[in-house]
Short mmCIF file of C-alpha atoms in Angstrom, two decimals:
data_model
loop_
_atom_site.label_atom_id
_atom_site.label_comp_id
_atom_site.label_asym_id
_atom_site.label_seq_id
_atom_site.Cartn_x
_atom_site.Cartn_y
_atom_site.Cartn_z
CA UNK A 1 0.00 0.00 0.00
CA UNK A 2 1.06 3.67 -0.37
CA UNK A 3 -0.10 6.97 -0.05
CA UNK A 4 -0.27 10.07 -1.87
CA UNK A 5 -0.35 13.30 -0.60
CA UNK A 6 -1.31 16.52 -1.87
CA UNK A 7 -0.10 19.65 -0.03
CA UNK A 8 -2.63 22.11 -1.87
CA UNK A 9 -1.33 25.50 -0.47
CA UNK A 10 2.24 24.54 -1.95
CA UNK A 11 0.45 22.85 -5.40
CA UNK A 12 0.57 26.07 -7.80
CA UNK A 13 -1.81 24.52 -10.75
CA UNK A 14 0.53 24.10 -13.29
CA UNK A 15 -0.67 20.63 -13.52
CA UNK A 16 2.69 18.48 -14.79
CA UNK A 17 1.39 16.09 -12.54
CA UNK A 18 -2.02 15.11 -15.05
CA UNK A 19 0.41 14.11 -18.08
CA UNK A 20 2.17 11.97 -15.39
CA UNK A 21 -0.90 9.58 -13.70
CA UNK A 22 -4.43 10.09 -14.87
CA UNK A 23 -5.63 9.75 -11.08
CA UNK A 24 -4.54 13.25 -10.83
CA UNK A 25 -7.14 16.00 -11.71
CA UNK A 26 -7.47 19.62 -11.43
CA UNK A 27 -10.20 20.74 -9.02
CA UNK A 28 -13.00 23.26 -8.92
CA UNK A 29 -10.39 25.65 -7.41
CA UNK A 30 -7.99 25.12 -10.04
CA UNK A 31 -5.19 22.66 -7.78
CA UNK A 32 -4.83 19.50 -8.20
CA UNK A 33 -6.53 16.34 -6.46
CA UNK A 34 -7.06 13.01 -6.99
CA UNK A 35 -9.82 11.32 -8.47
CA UNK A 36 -9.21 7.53 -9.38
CA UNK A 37 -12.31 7.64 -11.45
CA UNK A 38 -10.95 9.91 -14.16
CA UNK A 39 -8.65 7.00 -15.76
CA UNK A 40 -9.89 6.53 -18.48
CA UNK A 41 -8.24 3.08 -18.83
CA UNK A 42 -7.41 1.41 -15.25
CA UNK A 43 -4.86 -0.98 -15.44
CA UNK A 44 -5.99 -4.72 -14.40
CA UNK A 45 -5.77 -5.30 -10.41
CA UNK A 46 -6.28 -1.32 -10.01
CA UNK A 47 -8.22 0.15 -7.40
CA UNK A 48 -9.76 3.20 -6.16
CA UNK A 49 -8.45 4.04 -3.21
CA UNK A 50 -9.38 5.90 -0.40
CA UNK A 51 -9.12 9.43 -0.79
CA UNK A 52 -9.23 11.97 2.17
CA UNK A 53 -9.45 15.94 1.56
CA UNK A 54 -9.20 18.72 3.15
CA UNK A 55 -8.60 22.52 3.01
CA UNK A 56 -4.91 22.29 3.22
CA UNK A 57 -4.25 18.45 1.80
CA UNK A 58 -5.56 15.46 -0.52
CA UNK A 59 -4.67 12.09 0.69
CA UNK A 60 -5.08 8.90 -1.07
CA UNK A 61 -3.97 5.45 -0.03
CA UNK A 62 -3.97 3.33 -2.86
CA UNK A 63 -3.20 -0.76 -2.70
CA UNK A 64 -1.97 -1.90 -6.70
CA UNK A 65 0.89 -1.05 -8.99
CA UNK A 66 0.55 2.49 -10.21
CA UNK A 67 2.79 3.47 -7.58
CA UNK A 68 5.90 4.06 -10.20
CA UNK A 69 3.02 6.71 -11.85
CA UNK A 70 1.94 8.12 -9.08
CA UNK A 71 6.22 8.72 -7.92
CA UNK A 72 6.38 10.08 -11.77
CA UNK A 73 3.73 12.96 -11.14
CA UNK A 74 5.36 13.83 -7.64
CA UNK A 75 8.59 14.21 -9.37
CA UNK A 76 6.88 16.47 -12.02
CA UNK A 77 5.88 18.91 -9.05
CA UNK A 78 8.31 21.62 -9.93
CA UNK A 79 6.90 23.14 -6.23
CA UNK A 80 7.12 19.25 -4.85
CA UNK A 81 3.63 19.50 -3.59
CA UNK A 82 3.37 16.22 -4.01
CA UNK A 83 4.67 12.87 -2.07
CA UNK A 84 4.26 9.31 -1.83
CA UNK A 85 5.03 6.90 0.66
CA UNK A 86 4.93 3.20 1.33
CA UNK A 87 2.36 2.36 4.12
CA UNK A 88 3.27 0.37 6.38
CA UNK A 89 6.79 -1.32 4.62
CA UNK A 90 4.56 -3.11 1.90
CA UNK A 91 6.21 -1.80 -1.21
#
């Protein structure tokens, strides 16, 4: 499992993250969040998530293999507003 986290007061909306994982969206108030319904073509063995926001963060916690796309949109983040991190040692 693994999470990603979206600090939205550092995310800037220039959106280099979308090109990057298709789970990442922009928002009514033009930052980014997550919305594991917007892939348009889920790999196999993919899943939705759980996905937690607030005013200040978006949090999903995601159990498959998109991991390596969800690390490529974090290191997109030219204002890294954007992390991911194993849960619990299972990657």
């Amino acid at each position: 499992m693994y999470r990603v986290t979206i600090d939205r007061d550092a995310c800037d909306g220039v959106f280099a993250c979308l090109t990057r994982d298709p789970r990442f969206v922009e928002d009514s108030d033009g930052i980014a969040t997550l919305d594991p319904d917007a892939d348009p073509a889920p790999p196999d063995g993919s899943d939705d998530g759980a996905i937690e926001r607030t005013a200040e963060t978006v949090i999903g916690a995601f159990d498959d293999e998109r991991v390596q796309d969800a690390e490529a949109a974090a290191d997109a983040c030219p204002f890294d507003a954007i992390t991911v991190e194993d849960v619990e040692g299972s990657r």
